[in-house]
Structures are given as structure tokens and as C-alpha cells.
């Protein structure tokens, strides 16, 4: 059977449940995923005076062919985006600035250092998101930045965050779609702190200074990303979830939830419908923590589907800004992007093809038998046929055929990078 024949058959199955498949595909086309640039080069960036990766995050693996220059990274992103259905966004970090061989410290970064990225984004018609980089730098060697006891170091990082917000505003203005600028800091302690309050007070003061600088909201959205622990900050992280949730409630800043930044049995899917009661919007870094915040490539697993269901069934597609955050250097990096992003989109489609109103009613009626029975049966509905059709319709390879594309690219381009 052809993709179209399979689709026609599958569509009928969903229509029995009054699911409008065409409408679902239409909705899916309009959900942008912010694809993180750092999967392409193991969070190396292009600074002239590059520091080792720090901040308690780690990339493992040495698969050949990683992008070494901005041109190579953009080329690899072009390739990955050509295999992912829909129009998406790209998420940059400050270390991806292009300074023409000149040493420009992070507090001095300007929009012009990202002009090539903007030109590229315009050419391919996508939006950009941004992150200040508060790690991999001599001023973050002790793992402290915005909460540092030394006011000069704090000032440096405050200035970097302000500079970053201005770069984000420039992205939004140039590209006609607001840029989400997300602040994540590594600050914390390896061992039991003797004072948990003072660093948090300092973090709050630093954030207040950063956000006191007015940036046009039409072009720019602020977010803060919490964390539970990192390598070297096992006992205490200053920017905890409660800290930032409190901060976000008092300000215009969004909370960003990274799926790897919670206790292993605590799920972000459950936090989405909680936080949306108190916040209009929130942002995500979808990742896959394997036993810890390991940042594995996102797979089509239960939690990913649950996250998508919470977004879709609560009508929150325009409230939850979906970004990805994983980095695997043990496999082809273009494939990593393709697999992870396709899975995110796939899970949204899965959610859009679920009879959510019917299932919600069953729960209201306390009909838990039917609720469980149907939720289980829907897992094996002919979802794959709709997905394949969607890929074909969006002019990207259906099923695993995209892999051939990556293999050719690897042979012709990536393997020549030595
Ligand atoms: C680290 C955070 C953060 C980084 C990126 C590179 O634990 O998840 O989002 O992964 O900024
Ligand atoms: Zn993250």
C-alpha cells in the first residue's frame, strides 16, 4: 500500500472518533520547535579564546564530523531542517557569536556579532532564540556567576545578560517573530552549604538589574531556567525551580522547564497544567534524562507523549514555547537533531490525534475503566500512517528514508572534516 492509501485508511479510523485529521495536520504545521544549535558542535561555540566546557554539563562521545565553523554549523542545520517537517526556529547561545577573529568578551557582545546568523535565518525564513552563556569562561571557573560573592564578577555576568537581551531584541525585530532569551546559570555548591539564602538573595538582585533594562516586548521574551543539580553542584543549586517560579510570578519573565532538571520520578508533563494556572506562558527545554540530567536525544517515549498531551489537551499550543536541549556526540549530530526534533513533532501529532474531550468526559463521569481502556487502545491506532503522510505532504522524507540522506551527507561532507 502507498503512503496515501495507508493514510486514507488510517484517517477513517480516527474519524470514527470524530477526530478531524486534516485539521490536526494544519495545527501541527503551525507549531514551531526551537532547535538548539549546540547539538551540532558539542556546545563548543566560536569564541576566539575558547574555554573548556564547564558549568556542570558534559558532552560525551567522539563521533567524527562535528561542525567547526559557523558556516559548517549552519550547513548542518540546513541539512537537519530539510529532514524535519514544518517551519521551526533555531536557538543560539552567546558563544556562537562571530567576531572576525577579534577577542570580544561576553559583556561586550553586540547584535552585529550575530549578523550572519540573522542573514541566514532570513534566507530560510525562520525565527531565532537566544541564550547568554554563563559557563565555559574564566569568570565562571568556580561555578558561580549571577550569585557570585564578588560584585565585579556579578557585574560582568549582569552586563552579559543585558547584552544578550539586546541581541535577542535585534533577532525579534529583524525576523518579525519575538525571540525567547533564556538565562540559565550553573551556580551552586558541591557540598552542603552553610547558607542557602544569601546566594539566592544575590541572584534575585542580579536578575532585577538585568530585567530593569526595558526591552520591547513585541520583539523579545525573557525566560529563566531552573535546575536541581549539576556535576559539581550536587548539593545545592541557587536557581532552583521554586526560586524561579516565585520570580516569574512576580515579574514578566517566563519559567523555562528543562525535562532533565528535576528528580527522576518528577515529571514536567505534570508541571505544565499546574503552572499554566498561574502563568500565561511557559517555555520548555525538552531533553531525555537517563538516570540523571544526561541530555540524551529525545525519543518517542511515554513522557514525551505525556508532555505533548498536556500541551494539546489544555489548548496551550500558543502558551508553551517548545525548545529542545540535548547533546550527544556519540552519533551523527545531524541525525541526532533529526531524530529528536521529529520525535517532538511526532508526539504532538500523537496528542492531536487523541480524542481528548471524550477522554476528559470519561474522567468527569468517573468512568475509569473506559478511560484506561481507550487510552491504551489509542496507543496502537494507525498513527504511523498519518505521520508518514504528514512528512510526505511537507516534502521531507517519510519513515526511515531520511537516514539515507544523512549517510550521503556524512560521506560527502562531514567525514571530510578532519
Ligand atoms: C544546562 C541547561 C542549559 C544548557 C544549554 C547549553 O543544564 O539545560 O539549558 O543545556 O544552555
Ligand atoms: Zn536546558
Short mmCIF file of C-alpha atoms and ligand atoms in Angstrom, two decimals:
data_model
loop_
_atom_site.label_atom_id
_atom_site.label_comp_id
_atom_site.label_asym_id
_atom_site.label_seq_id
_atom_site.Cartn_x
_atom_site.Cartn_y
_atom_site.Cartn_z
CA UNK A 1 0.00 0.00 0.00
CA UNK A 2 1.19 3.51 -0.74
CA UNK A 3 1.51 6.29 1.83
CA UNK A 4 -1.70 7.83 0.50
CA UNK A 5 -3.64 4.58 0.70
CA UNK A 6 -2.44 3.95 4.23
CA UNK A 7 -3.37 7.48 5.15
CA UNK A 8 -6.89 7.15 3.75
CA UNK A 9 -7.42 4.01 5.80
CA UNK A 10 -5.96 5.47 8.99
CA UNK A 11 -7.90 8.70 8.62
CA UNK A 12 -11.15 6.71 8.65
CA UNK A 13 -10.15 5.02 11.89
CA UNK A 14 -9.63 8.38 13.59
CA UNK A 15 -12.78 9.83 12.06
CA UNK A 16 -14.81 7.19 13.86
CA UNK A 17 -13.82 9.15 16.96
CA UNK A 18 -14.68 12.45 15.37
CA UNK A 19 -11.07 13.42 15.10
CA UNK A 20 -10.50 15.82 12.23
CA UNK A 21 -7.18 14.60 10.86
CA UNK A 22 -6.74 17.37 8.32
CA UNK A 23 -7.32 19.99 10.97
CA UNK A 24 -4.79 18.25 13.20
CA UNK A 25 -2.17 18.36 10.44
CA UNK A 26 -2.94 22.01 9.84
CA UNK A 27 -2.37 22.75 13.52
CA UNK A 28 0.84 20.74 13.55
CA UNK A 29 2.26 22.77 10.66
CA UNK A 30 1.99 25.87 12.81
CA UNK A 31 3.82 24.62 15.89
CA UNK A 32 7.40 25.86 15.86
CA UNK A 33 10.05 23.87 17.69
CA UNK A 34 13.14 25.77 18.73
CA UNK A 35 16.06 23.61 17.60
CA UNK A 36 19.18 24.15 19.72
CA UNK A 37 22.30 24.88 17.68
CA UNK A 38 24.65 23.34 20.26
CA UNK A 39 23.91 19.71 19.32
CA UNK A 40 25.91 20.41 16.15
CA UNK A 41 29.27 21.10 17.77
CA UNK A 42 29.06 19.73 21.33
CA UNK A 43 28.50 23.23 22.82
CA UNK A 44 31.91 24.42 21.60
CA UNK A 45 30.95 27.75 20.05
CA UNK A 46 33.24 30.05 18.09
CA UNK A 47 34.91 32.26 20.66
CA UNK A 48 38.45 33.26 19.80
CA UNK A 49 39.68 32.41 23.30
CA UNK A 50 37.70 29.25 23.79
CA UNK A 51 37.46 27.79 27.30
CA UNK A 52 36.72 24.16 28.08
CA UNK A 53 33.05 23.26 28.51
CA UNK A 54 32.13 23.91 32.15
CA UNK A 55 29.08 24.63 34.29
CA UNK A 56 28.46 21.03 35.29
CA UNK A 57 27.25 19.92 31.88
CA UNK A 58 29.09 17.37 29.81
CA UNK A 59 29.05 16.07 26.26
CA UNK A 60 30.33 12.53 25.79
CA UNK A 61 31.33 10.74 22.60
CA UNK A 62 33.71 11.47 19.76
CA UNK A 63 31.73 10.76 16.62
CA UNK A 64 33.62 12.32 13.71
CA UNK A 65 32.44 15.24 11.63
CA UNK A 66 31.38 17.88 14.10
CA UNK A 67 30.90 21.40 12.77
CA UNK A 68 34.00 23.54 13.31
CA UNK A 69 32.91 26.88 11.86
CA UNK A 70 29.70 28.92 11.73
CA UNK A 71 29.38 28.03 8.04
CA UNK A 72 29.63 24.31 8.79
CA UNK A 73 27.16 24.57 11.65
CA UNK A 74 24.64 26.42 9.50
CA UNK A 75 25.13 23.92 6.71
CA UNK A 76 24.47 21.04 9.11
CA UNK A 77 21.41 22.80 10.46
CA UNK A 78 20.18 23.31 6.89
CA UNK A 79 20.54 19.59 6.33
CA UNK A 80 18.72 18.64 9.54
CA UNK A 81 15.93 21.16 8.91
CA UNK A 82 15.44 19.71 5.43
CA UNK A 83 14.58 16.36 7.06
CA UNK A 84 12.20 17.75 9.68
CA UNK A 85 8.62 18.57 8.63
CA UNK A 86 7.40 22.13 9.25
CA UNK A 87 8.94 25.57 9.81
CA UNK A 88 10.91 25.78 13.01
CA UNK A 89 13.29 28.07 14.89
CA UNK A 90 16.95 27.89 15.83
CA UNK A 91 18.18 28.54 19.34
CA UNK A 92 21.62 30.16 19.68
CA UNK A 93 23.99 30.67 22.59
CA UNK A 94 26.20 33.73 23.05
CA UNK A 95 29.33 31.65 22.35
CA UNK A 96 28.14 31.30 18.75
CA UNK A 97 28.98 34.96 18.07
CA UNK A 98 31.12 35.72 15.02
CA UNK A 99 33.71 38.35 15.91
CA UNK A 100 36.01 38.16 12.90
CA UNK A 101 38.99 36.87 14.83
CA UNK A 102 38.73 39.70 17.36
CA UNK A 103 38.54 38.92 21.08
CA UNK A 104 35.21 40.32 22.30
CA UNK A 105 34.38 39.44 25.87
CA UNK A 106 30.83 38.36 26.65
CA UNK A 107 29.80 41.62 28.31
CA UNK A 108 30.71 43.47 25.10
CA UNK A 109 28.78 41.34 22.63
CA UNK A 110 26.55 43.22 20.21
CA UNK A 111 23.90 42.43 17.62
CA UNK A 112 26.46 42.86 14.83
CA UNK A 113 28.26 39.75 16.04
CA UNK A 114 25.19 37.76 15.05
CA UNK A 115 24.52 39.43 11.70
CA UNK A 116 25.45 36.30 9.74
CA UNK A 117 23.00 34.22 11.77
CA UNK A 118 20.25 36.74 11.12
CA UNK A 119 21.03 36.84 7.42
CA UNK A 120 20.86 33.04 7.30
CA UNK A 121 17.62 32.95 9.30
CA UNK A 122 16.07 35.48 6.92
CA UNK A 123 17.16 33.47 3.91
CA UNK A 124 15.49 30.31 5.16
CA UNK A 125 12.56 32.15 6.78
CA UNK A 126 12.93 31.08 10.41
CA UNK A 127 12.96 32.79 13.83
CA UNK A 128 15.89 32.77 16.26
CA UNK A 129 16.00 32.33 20.03
CA UNK A 130 18.91 33.17 22.30
CA UNK A 131 20.80 32.32 25.49
CA UNK A 132 23.53 34.19 27.30
CA UNK A 133 26.40 31.78 28.02
CA UNK A 134 27.27 31.80 31.74
CA UNK A 135 29.72 28.90 31.65
CA UNK A 136 32.89 27.87 29.77
CA UNK A 137 34.59 31.12 30.83
CA UNK A 138 37.36 32.11 33.22
CA UNK A 139 34.94 34.23 35.23
CA UNK A 140 32.77 31.17 35.88
CA UNK A 141 35.58 28.83 36.88
CA UNK A 142 34.29 28.38 40.44
CA UNK A 143 30.82 27.66 39.08
CA UNK A 144 29.32 30.93 40.31
CA UNK A 145 28.05 33.79 38.15
CA UNK A 146 24.99 35.93 38.95
CA UNK A 147 25.10 34.85 42.61
CA UNK A 148 28.86 35.29 42.99
CA UNK A 149 30.00 36.92 46.27
CA UNK A 150 32.33 39.19 44.27
CA UNK A 151 30.34 42.18 42.93
CA UNK A 152 32.71 42.66 39.99
CA UNK A 153 32.11 39.14 38.74
CA UNK A 154 28.38 39.56 39.22
CA UNK A 155 28.52 42.81 37.28
CA UNK A 156 30.31 41.13 34.39
CA UNK A 157 27.58 38.50 34.11
CA UNK A 158 24.78 41.03 34.59
CA UNK A 159 26.23 43.03 31.69
CA UNK A 160 26.46 39.87 29.62
CA UNK A 161 22.79 39.10 30.24
CA UNK A 162 21.75 42.64 29.36
CA UNK A 163 23.84 42.50 26.17
CA UNK A 164 22.17 39.18 25.35
CA UNK A 165 18.69 40.59 25.77
CA UNK A 166 19.58 43.34 23.31
CA UNK A 167 20.79 40.74 20.85
CA UNK A 168 17.51 38.88 21.36
CA UNK A 169 15.56 42.06 20.66
CA UNK A 170 17.55 42.52 17.46
CA UNK A 171 16.65 38.98 16.37
CA UNK A 172 12.98 39.65 17.02
CA UNK A 173 12.97 42.96 15.21
CA UNK A 174 14.86 41.66 12.18
CA UNK A 175 12.98 38.40 11.84
CA UNK A 176 9.47 39.55 12.70
CA UNK A 177 8.96 36.96 15.43
CA UNK A 178 9.81 37.55 19.09
CA UNK A 179 12.99 35.96 20.36
CA UNK A 180 12.94 33.98 23.57
CA UNK A 181 16.08 34.79 25.54
CA UNK A 182 16.65 32.26 28.28
CA UNK A 183 19.01 32.66 31.21
CA UNK A 184 20.48 29.53 32.71
CA UNK A 185 23.26 29.78 35.29
CA UNK A 186 25.32 26.93 36.74
CA UNK A 187 25.58 28.46 40.23
CA UNK A 188 25.62 26.03 43.10
CA UNK A 189 27.76 24.08 45.55
CA UNK A 190 29.26 20.63 45.50
CA UNK A 191 28.80 20.15 49.21
CA UNK A 192 26.30 21.04 51.87
CA UNK A 193 26.00 24.83 52.01
CA UNK A 194 26.26 26.72 55.27
CA UNK A 195 23.98 29.38 53.82
CA UNK A 196 21.32 28.76 51.22
CA UNK A 197 19.65 32.13 51.44
CA UNK A 198 22.40 34.67 50.71
CA UNK A 199 23.28 33.37 47.20
CA UNK A 200 19.58 33.38 46.30
CA UNK A 201 19.18 36.94 47.50
CA UNK A 202 22.11 37.93 45.33
CA UNK A 203 20.66 36.07 42.34
CA UNK A 204 17.39 37.93 42.77
CA UNK A 205 19.19 41.26 42.87
CA UNK A 206 21.18 40.42 39.77
CA UNK A 207 18.04 39.39 37.88
CA UNK A 208 16.28 42.58 38.96
CA UNK A 209 19.14 44.58 37.46
CA UNK A 210 19.10 42.58 34.25
CA UNK A 211 15.35 42.89 33.73
CA UNK A 212 15.21 46.56 34.75
CA UNK A 213 16.52 47.35 31.28
CA UNK A 214 13.43 47.84 29.11
CA UNK A 215 13.33 45.71 26.00
CA UNK A 216 10.48 45.91 23.52
CA UNK A 217 8.11 43.04 24.30
CA UNK A 218 6.97 42.89 20.71
CA UNK A 219 10.38 41.53 19.79
CA UNK A 220 11.63 39.82 22.87
CA UNK A 221 10.52 37.45 25.65
CA UNK A 222 12.57 36.69 28.77
CA UNK A 223 12.85 33.30 30.43
CA UNK A 224 14.78 31.79 33.35
CA UNK A 225 15.72 28.11 33.53
CA UNK A 226 15.84 26.26 36.84
CA UNK A 227 17.89 23.22 37.80
CA UNK A 228 18.16 20.71 40.59
CA UNK A 229 21.80 19.65 40.45
CA UNK A 230 24.79 19.52 38.14
CA UNK A 231 28.24 17.97 38.13
CA UNK A 232 29.96 19.95 40.87
CA UNK A 233 26.70 21.40 42.20
CA UNK A 234 25.27 18.19 43.59
CA UNK A 235 24.23 19.56 46.97
CA UNK A 236 22.75 22.92 46.10
CA UNK A 237 21.69 24.91 43.06
CA UNK A 238 20.94 28.59 43.56
CA UNK A 239 18.42 28.88 40.71
CA UNK A 240 16.04 26.16 41.85
CA UNK A 241 12.55 25.60 40.47
CA UNK A 242 10.81 27.23 43.42
CA UNK A 243 13.16 30.19 43.19
CA UNK A 244 12.36 30.89 39.55
CA UNK A 245 8.67 30.05 39.79
CA UNK A 246 8.42 32.65 42.54
CA UNK A 247 10.45 35.08 40.48
CA UNK A 248 8.32 34.53 37.38
CA UNK A 249 5.10 35.04 39.34
CA UNK A 250 6.31 38.46 40.42
CA UNK A 251 7.58 39.59 37.03
CA UNK A 252 7.13 39.42 33.28
CA UNK A 253 9.69 36.68 32.94
CA UNK A 254 8.74 33.14 31.88
CA UNK A 255 9.79 29.98 33.65
CA UNK A 256 11.64 27.55 31.45
CA UNK A 257 11.39 23.91 32.46
CA UNK A 258 14.13 21.57 31.29
CA UNK A 259 12.89 17.99 31.45
CA UNK A 260 16.26 16.86 32.83
CA UNK A 261 16.28 19.29 35.73
CA UNK A 262 14.05 17.50 38.23
CA UNK A 263 14.11 14.43 40.42
CA UNK A 264 14.00 11.35 38.18
CA UNK A 265 10.39 10.44 39.02
CA UNK A 266 9.16 14.02 38.90
CA UNK A 267 7.68 14.86 35.51
CA UNK A 268 7.44 18.11 33.59
CA UNK A 269 4.21 16.87 32.00
CA UNK A 270 2.58 17.20 35.40
CA UNK A 271 4.00 20.69 35.93
CA UNK A 272 2.62 22.16 32.70
CA UNK A 273 -1.07 22.16 33.78
CA UNK A 274 -0.05 23.35 37.23
CA UNK A 275 1.99 26.30 36.13
CA UNK A 276 -0.48 27.35 33.45
CA UNK A 277 -2.99 28.10 36.19
CA UNK A 278 -0.68 30.81 37.46
CA UNK A 279 1.27 31.84 34.36
CA UNK A 280 0.05 32.77 30.86
CA UNK A 281 3.04 31.22 29.21
CA UNK A 282 5.96 28.97 29.89
CA UNK A 283 8.91 27.57 27.99
CA UNK A 284 10.43 24.12 27.71
CA UNK A 285 13.78 22.51 27.09
CA UNK A 286 12.77 19.05 26.08
CA UNK A 287 15.57 16.62 26.80
CA UNK A 288 15.91 12.99 27.89
CA UNK A 289 17.50 12.41 31.25
CA UNK A 290 18.77 8.83 31.53
CA UNK A 291 19.12 8.35 35.31
CA UNK A 292 20.40 11.92 35.58
CA UNK A 293 20.46 15.14 33.53
CA UNK A 294 22.29 13.31 30.75
CA UNK A 295 20.80 15.21 27.78
CA UNK A 296 20.22 12.17 25.58
CA UNK A 297 18.47 12.60 22.24
CA UNK A 298 14.72 12.83 22.75
CA UNK A 299 12.88 9.61 21.93
CA UNK A 300 9.18 8.93 21.37
CA UNK A 301 8.70 7.76 24.92
CA UNK A 302 5.85 7.93 27.43
CA UNK A 303 6.91 11.21 29.00
CA UNK A 304 7.37 12.93 25.65
CA UNK A 305 3.84 11.93 24.62
CA UNK A 306 2.53 12.99 28.01
CA UNK A 307 4.13 16.43 27.61
CA UNK A 308 2.55 16.80 24.18
CA UNK A 309 -0.82 15.67 25.54
CA UNK A 310 -0.71 18.25 28.32
CA UNK A 311 0.02 21.00 25.81
CA UNK A 312 -2.60 19.91 23.30
CA UNK A 313 -5.45 18.87 25.56
CA UNK A 314 -5.20 22.06 27.59
CA UNK A 315 -5.31 24.19 24.47
CA UNK A 316 -1.87 25.54 25.30
CA UNK A 317 -0.15 25.38 21.93
CA UNK A 318 0.34 29.14 21.96
CA UNK A 319 1.24 29.23 25.65
CA UNK A 320 4.04 26.68 25.82
CA UNK A 321 7.14 27.56 23.84
CA UNK A 322 8.80 24.31 22.91
CA UNK A 323 12.57 24.14 22.67
CA UNK A 324 14.95 21.20 22.65
CA UNK A 325 18.09 20.63 24.70
CA UNK A 326 20.15 17.52 24.13
CA UNK A 327 23.70 16.86 23.04
CA UNK A 328 25.01 13.50 22.00
CA UNK A 329 28.48 13.32 20.49
CA UNK A 330 28.44 9.53 20.10
CA UNK A 331 26.24 9.53 16.97
CA UNK A 332 25.98 11.58 13.81
CA UNK A 333 24.98 15.04 15.01
CA UNK A 334 22.68 15.83 12.09
CA UNK A 335 20.91 12.55 12.77
CA UNK A 336 20.66 13.47 16.47
CA UNK A 337 18.85 16.70 15.61
CA UNK A 338 16.64 14.94 13.10
CA UNK A 339 15.65 12.10 15.41
CA UNK A 340 14.98 14.32 18.43
CA UNK A 341 13.05 17.00 16.58
CA UNK A 342 10.99 14.55 14.54
CA UNK A 343 10.09 12.81 17.80
CA UNK A 344 8.93 16.05 19.38
CA UNK A 345 6.71 16.76 16.36
CA UNK A 346 5.53 13.15 16.25
CA UNK A 347 4.42 13.33 19.86
CA UNK A 348 2.45 16.50 19.15
CA UNK A 349 0.73 14.74 16.28
CA UNK A 350 0.00 11.79 18.55
CA UNK A 351 -1.62 14.18 21.01
CA UNK A 352 -3.60 15.94 18.27
CA UNK A 353 -4.98 12.56 17.20
CA UNK A 354 -6.23 11.65 20.66
CA UNK A 355 -9.95 12.09 21.48
CA UNK A 356 -9.13 14.33 24.40
CA UNK A 357 -12.61 15.73 25.02
CA UNK A 358 -14.11 12.28 25.08
CA UNK A 359 -11.45 11.06 27.49
CA UNK A 360 -11.85 14.11 29.72
CA UNK A 361 -15.56 13.40 29.96
CA UNK A 362 -14.96 9.83 30.97
CA UNK A 363 -12.88 11.08 33.86
CA UNK A 364 -15.53 13.58 34.90
CA UNK A 365 -18.04 10.73 34.90
CA UNK A 366 -15.61 8.67 36.95
CA UNK A 367 -15.60 6.02 34.28
CA UNK A 368 -12.03 4.98 34.91
CA UNK A 369 -12.34 1.60 33.22
CA UNK A 370 -13.17 3.09 29.86
CA UNK A 371 -10.64 5.88 30.32
CA UNK A 372 -7.82 3.37 30.75
CA UNK A 373 -9.10 1.02 28.06
CA UNK A 374 -9.31 3.74 25.41
CA UNK A 375 -6.06 5.41 26.31
CA UNK A 376 -4.34 2.06 25.86
CA UNK A 377 -6.13 1.19 22.60
CA UNK A 378 -5.23 4.56 21.12
CA UNK A 379 -1.56 3.76 21.52
CA UNK A 380 -1.84 1.28 18.65
CA UNK A 381 -4.13 3.23 16.37
CA UNK A 382 -2.56 3.68 12.89
CA UNK A 383 -0.72 6.79 13.94
CA UNK A 384 2.38 5.98 11.85
CA UNK A 385 0.37 6.17 8.62
CA UNK A 386 -0.70 9.73 9.42
CA UNK A 387 2.85 10.67 10.37
CA UNK A 388 4.25 9.28 7.10
CA UNK A 389 1.62 11.17 5.13
CA UNK A 390 2.45 14.38 7.00
CA UNK A 391 6.17 14.01 6.19
CA UNK A 392 5.40 13.42 2.52
CA UNK A 393 2.98 16.34 2.43
CA UNK A 394 5.63 18.60 3.97
CA UNK A 395 8.18 17.42 1.42
CA UNK A 396 10.52 15.69 3.82
CA UNK A 397 11.48 12.00 3.70
CA UNK A 398 8.89 9.68 5.23
CA UNK A 399 9.76 6.79 7.57
CA UNK A 400 13.45 5.97 7.88
CA UNK A 401 14.30 7.15 4.35
CA UNK A 402 15.78 10.37 5.83
CA UNK A 403 18.67 8.25 7.08
CA UNK A 404 19.97 7.68 3.53
CA UNK A 405 20.15 11.41 3.22
CA UNK A 406 22.25 11.74 6.37
CA UNK A 407 24.52 8.88 5.26
CA UNK A 408 25.24 10.63 1.97
CA UNK A 409 25.84 13.92 3.77
CA UNK A 410 28.19 12.21 6.17
CA UNK A 411 30.15 10.60 3.34
CA UNK A 412 30.31 13.74 1.20
CA UNK A 413 30.60 16.48 3.82
CA UNK A 414 31.05 15.56 7.48
CA UNK A 415 33.63 12.79 7.04
CA UNK A 416 35.92 15.24 5.19
CA UNK A 417 36.25 17.40 8.30
CA UNK A 418 39.47 16.26 9.88
C1 LIG B 1 22.08 23.01 31.48
C2 LIG B 1 20.87 23.63 30.87
C3 LIG B 1 21.12 24.56 29.71
C4 LIG B 1 22.18 24.08 28.75
C5 LIG B 1 22.27 24.90 27.50
C6 LIG B 1 23.52 24.62 26.74
O1 LIG B 1 21.79 22.04 32.38
O2 LIG B 1 19.97 22.63 30.48
O3 LIG B 1 19.93 24.82 29.07
O4 LIG B 1 21.98 22.76 28.39
O5 LIG B 1 22.09 26.21 27.79
ZN1 LIG B 2 18.28 23.28 29.32
#
